[in-house]
Amino acid sequence: MNIILTGDRPTGKLHIGHYVGSLRERVNLQNKGDYQDMFIMIADSQALTDNSGNPQKVRDNVMEVMLDYLSVGLDPQKVTFFIQSGVSALPELTAYYMNLVTLPRVLRNPTVKSEVKLRGFDNDKGIPVGFANYPISQAADITAFKANIVPVGEDQLPMIEQAREIVRSFNSTYSEVLVEPKELLPENKNCYRLPGTDGQAKMSKSLGNCIYLSDDSETLKKKVMSMYTDKDHIKIEDPGKIEGNTVFTYLDAFCKDEHFQKYLNEYNNLDELKSHYQKGGLGDVKVKKFLLAILEEELEPIRQRRKYYEARIEEVYNYLKNGTNKANEYANKTLNEVKMAMGINYFNDDNFIKEQINKYN
Ligand code: ATP
Ligand code: MG
């Protein structure tokens, strides 16, 4: 039976990139119900690896992320939410796994490399050790729950690959305790990495180019109407480019044929809209208004659920607290097995004392 684990850093509210890249996939999995457990982690310890100077930001966003989870329709009866720093087996597992990975291997991780640049660690103070180490701590997060499925966006693939390496190394060095995880990418390839509203490669909390799930209608409208399109498409009759045109990328991620009947019935599908745009004669404003209608339809129920839970914050807090208790039980069980396999579980291991008695008598 499947065990699913995934998580997000509490560095800001969640946005539509998270939604199409991972959250929507989690809700689908939840509704299919084909799993033993689904764990969703708020990765506060990981967020601190590159926000050590800003602990308030991390603290402030824990509840925001919880509210985002509940508002997209994740159900606390079916999902275990927990906070990373509340599960002490995780840093303990990390410490043991660190011995199985070399420093060059960690620094070669392509996601670490690109994030080192993004965060400016390469041109000022240097890379915090905790940050360089985060692929290993992520392996601990996954393996502590023996998760076999990890729903993620594309930027996380090198992390999952590294987690698999650690599992193989551990299992062959000690014994077959850990489970190799597999990533679950969105069905729709356009959702692997949603670009920002400014056309940058990735919508990211840290880049300020996001449409947040909690944005109200007015904010959404402003963001969509000022989105990056094709800089050479100036007059309506100019032929336009689809490639790299963020409005079309978002349509690829969100638009279904039925949206045309509802909001733009002079076209039957996205291909027709695209070819008209490429030929010329279709203005950006019209396409943006169509996208706005689709996003509004998708986000409105999410906003409503958010309001519901905002009025029940104590309940939400208790979901996280109870989930963290359950996560501790699971992770401690794995830690126990890991230490047993490593031969360092001295006080739960009857053989240890027997061996010592035999040796000294
Ligand atoms: P930060 O900038 O602090 O790293 P982030 O916006 O990258 O924040 P994370 O918490 O690092 O968000 O990522 C959570 C999950 O969402 C990961 O599985 C990641 O792959 C996915 N994800 C994040 N941004 C996008 C995006 N723009 N498109 C698709 N998936 C995304
Ligand atoms: Mg990230």
Short mmCIF file of N, CA, C and O in Angstrom, two decimals, residues 173-219:
data_model
loop_
_atom_site.label_atom_id
_atom_site.label_comp_id
_atom_site.label_asym_id
_atom_site.label_seq_id
_atom_site.Cartn_x
_atom_site.Cartn_y
_atom_site.Cartn_z
N THR A 173 24.81 -0.91 3.04
CA THR A 173 25.81 -0.84 4.12
C THR A 173 25.31 -1.57 5.38
O THR A 173 26.06 -2.27 6.04
N TYR A 174 24.04 -1.38 5.70
CA TYR A 174 23.50 -1.93 6.95
C TYR A 174 22.53 -3.07 6.67
O TYR A 174 22.94 -4.21 6.54
N SER A 175 21.24 -2.77 6.53
CA SER A 175 20.32 -3.80 6.05
C SER A 175 19.09 -3.13 5.45
O SER A 175 18.90 -1.92 5.59
N GLU A 176 18.27 -3.93 4.79
CA GLU A 176 17.15 -3.40 4.00
C GLU A 176 16.06 -2.81 4.89
O GLU A 176 15.01 -3.43 5.11
N VAL A 177 16.27 -1.61 5.37
CA VAL A 177 15.28 -0.96 6.25
C VAL A 177 14.50 0.10 5.47
O VAL A 177 13.30 0.27 5.64
N LEU A 178 15.20 0.82 4.59
CA LEU A 178 14.59 2.00 3.97
C LEU A 178 13.95 1.68 2.62
O LEU A 178 14.32 0.72 1.95
N VAL A 179 12.98 2.52 2.25
CA VAL A 179 12.22 2.32 1.02
C VAL A 179 12.62 3.39 -0.01
O VAL A 179 12.71 4.57 0.32
N GLU A 180 12.86 2.96 -1.25
CA GLU A 180 13.22 3.92 -2.30
C GLU A 180 11.99 4.70 -2.74
O GLU A 180 11.00 4.11 -3.15
N PRO A 181 12.05 6.02 -2.70
CA PRO A 181 10.89 6.83 -3.10
C PRO A 181 10.87 7.09 -4.61
O PRO A 181 11.90 7.06 -5.27
N LYS A 182 9.68 7.36 -5.09
CA LYS A 182 9.54 7.74 -6.49
C LYS A 182 8.76 9.06 -6.55
O LYS A 182 7.79 9.23 -5.80
N GLU A 183 9.21 9.96 -7.44
CA GLU A 183 8.51 11.23 -7.54
C GLU A 183 7.20 11.04 -8.30
O GLU A 183 7.09 10.13 -9.11
N LEU A 184 6.25 11.89 -8.02
CA LEU A 184 5.03 11.92 -8.82
C LEU A 184 4.90 13.32 -9.38
O LEU A 184 4.67 14.28 -8.65
N LEU A 185 5.10 13.43 -10.69
CA LEU A 185 4.99 14.73 -11.34
C LEU A 185 3.55 14.94 -11.81
O LEU A 185 2.81 13.97 -11.98
N PRO A 186 3.16 16.19 -12.04
CA PRO A 186 1.79 16.43 -12.53
C PRO A 186 1.57 15.72 -13.86
O PRO A 186 2.51 15.53 -14.63
N GLU A 187 0.32 15.32 -14.12
CA GLU A 187 0.00 14.67 -15.39
C GLU A 187 0.29 15.58 -16.58
O GLU A 187 0.78 15.15 -17.61
N ASN A 188 -0.02 16.85 -16.40
CA ASN A 188 0.15 17.84 -17.45
C ASN A 188 1.57 18.43 -17.38
O ASN A 188 1.93 19.08 -16.40
N LYS A 189 2.35 18.20 -18.43
CA LYS A 189 3.76 18.65 -18.45
C LYS A 189 3.92 20.15 -18.26
O LYS A 189 4.95 20.61 -17.77
N ASN A 190 2.91 20.90 -18.69
CA ASN A 190 2.99 22.36 -18.55
C ASN A 190 2.99 22.80 -17.09
O ASN A 190 3.20 23.97 -16.79
N CYS A 191 2.69 21.85 -16.21
CA CYS A 191 2.61 22.20 -14.79
C CYS A 191 3.88 21.87 -14.03
O CYS A 191 3.96 22.09 -12.83
N TYR A 192 4.87 21.28 -14.71
CA TYR A 192 6.09 20.88 -14.03
C TYR A 192 6.75 22.06 -13.33
O TYR A 192 7.31 21.94 -12.26
N ARG A 193 6.74 23.20 -14.01
CA ARG A 193 7.39 24.38 -13.45
C ARG A 193 6.68 25.60 -14.02
O ARG A 193 6.96 26.04 -15.13
N LEU A 194 5.73 26.12 -13.28
CA LEU A 194 4.96 27.26 -13.78
C LEU A 194 5.81 28.52 -13.68
O LEU A 194 6.38 28.81 -12.63
N PRO A 195 5.91 29.28 -14.79
CA PRO A 195 6.71 30.51 -14.71
C PRO A 195 6.01 31.59 -13.88
O PRO A 195 4.82 31.49 -13.60
N GLY A 196 6.77 32.63 -13.52
CA GLY A 196 6.18 33.75 -12.78
C GLY A 196 5.39 34.67 -13.69
O GLY A 196 5.53 34.62 -14.92
N THR A 197 4.59 35.55 -13.10
CA THR A 197 3.80 36.50 -13.90
C THR A 197 4.71 37.45 -14.69
O THR A 197 4.29 38.07 -15.65
N ASP A 198 5.98 37.55 -14.26
CA ASP A 198 6.95 38.40 -14.95
C ASP A 198 7.67 37.68 -16.08
O ASP A 198 8.58 38.21 -16.69
N GLY A 199 7.28 36.42 -16.32
CA GLY A 199 7.91 35.64 -17.39
C GLY A 199 9.17 34.91 -16.95
O GLY A 199 9.75 34.15 -17.71
N GLN A 200 9.61 35.11 -15.68
CA GLN A 200 10.79 34.37 -15.19
C GLN A 200 10.48 32.88 -15.12
O GLN A 200 9.32 32.49 -14.95
N ALA A 201 11.55 32.09 -15.19
CA ALA A 201 11.39 30.64 -15.35
C ALA A 201 10.50 29.99 -14.29
O ALA A 201 9.83 29.00 -14.57
N LYS A 202 10.47 30.50 -13.07
CA LYS A 202 9.71 29.82 -12.03
C LYS A 202 8.95 30.81 -11.17
O LYS A 202 9.53 31.80 -10.71
N MET A 203 7.67 30.53 -10.98
CA MET A 203 6.93 31.29 -9.99
C MET A 203 7.45 30.85 -8.63
O MET A 203 7.48 29.67 -8.33
N SER A 204 7.91 31.80 -7.84
CA SER A 204 8.52 31.43 -6.57
C SER A 204 8.25 32.51 -5.53
O SER A 204 8.41 33.69 -5.81
N LYS A 205 7.89 32.03 -4.34
CA LYS A 205 7.63 32.95 -3.23
C LYS A 205 8.78 33.93 -3.07
O LYS A 205 8.58 35.09 -2.78
N SER A 206 10.00 33.42 -3.23
CA SER A 206 11.16 34.26 -2.97
C SER A 206 11.42 35.27 -4.09
O SER A 206 12.25 36.15 -3.94
N LEU A 207 10.74 35.14 -5.23
CA LEU A 207 10.98 36.07 -6.34
C LEU A 207 9.89 37.13 -6.50
O LEU A 207 10.03 38.05 -7.31
N GLY A 208 8.81 36.99 -5.74
CA GLY A 208 7.76 38.01 -5.78
C GLY A 208 7.04 38.11 -7.12
O GLY A 208 6.66 39.19 -7.55
N ASN A 209 6.89 36.98 -7.80
CA ASN A 209 6.21 36.99 -9.10
C ASN A 209 5.04 36.01 -9.11
O ASN A 209 4.82 35.29 -10.07
N CYS A 210 4.31 36.03 -8.01
CA CYS A 210 3.32 34.97 -7.78
C CYS A 210 1.88 35.46 -7.85
O CYS A 210 1.59 36.60 -7.48
N ILE A 211 1.01 34.55 -8.24
CA ILE A 211 -0.43 34.70 -8.00
C ILE A 211 -0.74 33.76 -6.84
O ILE A 211 -0.60 32.54 -6.97
N TYR A 212 -1.09 34.35 -5.70
CA TYR A 212 -1.33 33.53 -4.52
C TYR A 212 -2.74 32.95 -4.54
O TYR A 212 -3.67 33.57 -5.05
N LEU A 213 -2.87 31.76 -3.96
CA LEU A 213 -4.19 31.13 -3.89
C LEU A 213 -5.17 32.00 -3.10
O LEU A 213 -6.37 31.94 -3.31
N SER A 214 -4.63 32.81 -2.21
CA SER A 214 -5.49 33.63 -1.36
C SER A 214 -5.69 35.05 -1.91
O SER A 214 -6.32 35.87 -1.25
N ASP A 215 -5.15 35.35 -3.09
CA ASP A 215 -5.38 36.69 -3.67
C ASP A 215 -6.87 36.93 -3.89
O ASP A 215 -7.58 36.04 -4.39
N ASP A 216 -7.35 38.14 -3.56
CA ASP A 216 -8.77 38.43 -3.82
C ASP A 216 -8.95 38.77 -5.31
O ASP A 216 -7.98 38.92 -6.05
N SER A 217 -10.21 38.89 -5.73
CA SER A 217 -10.52 39.09 -7.16
C SER A 217 -9.80 40.30 -7.73
O SER A 217 -9.28 40.25 -8.85
N GLU A 218 -9.78 41.38 -6.96
CA GLU A 218 -9.19 42.63 -7.45
C GLU A 218 -7.69 42.46 -7.69
O GLU A 218 -7.17 42.84 -8.75
N THR A 219 -7.01 41.83 -6.74
CA THR A 219 -5.56 41.59 -6.87
C THR A 219 -5.28 40.66 -8.04
O THR A 219 -4.36 40.89 -8.84
#
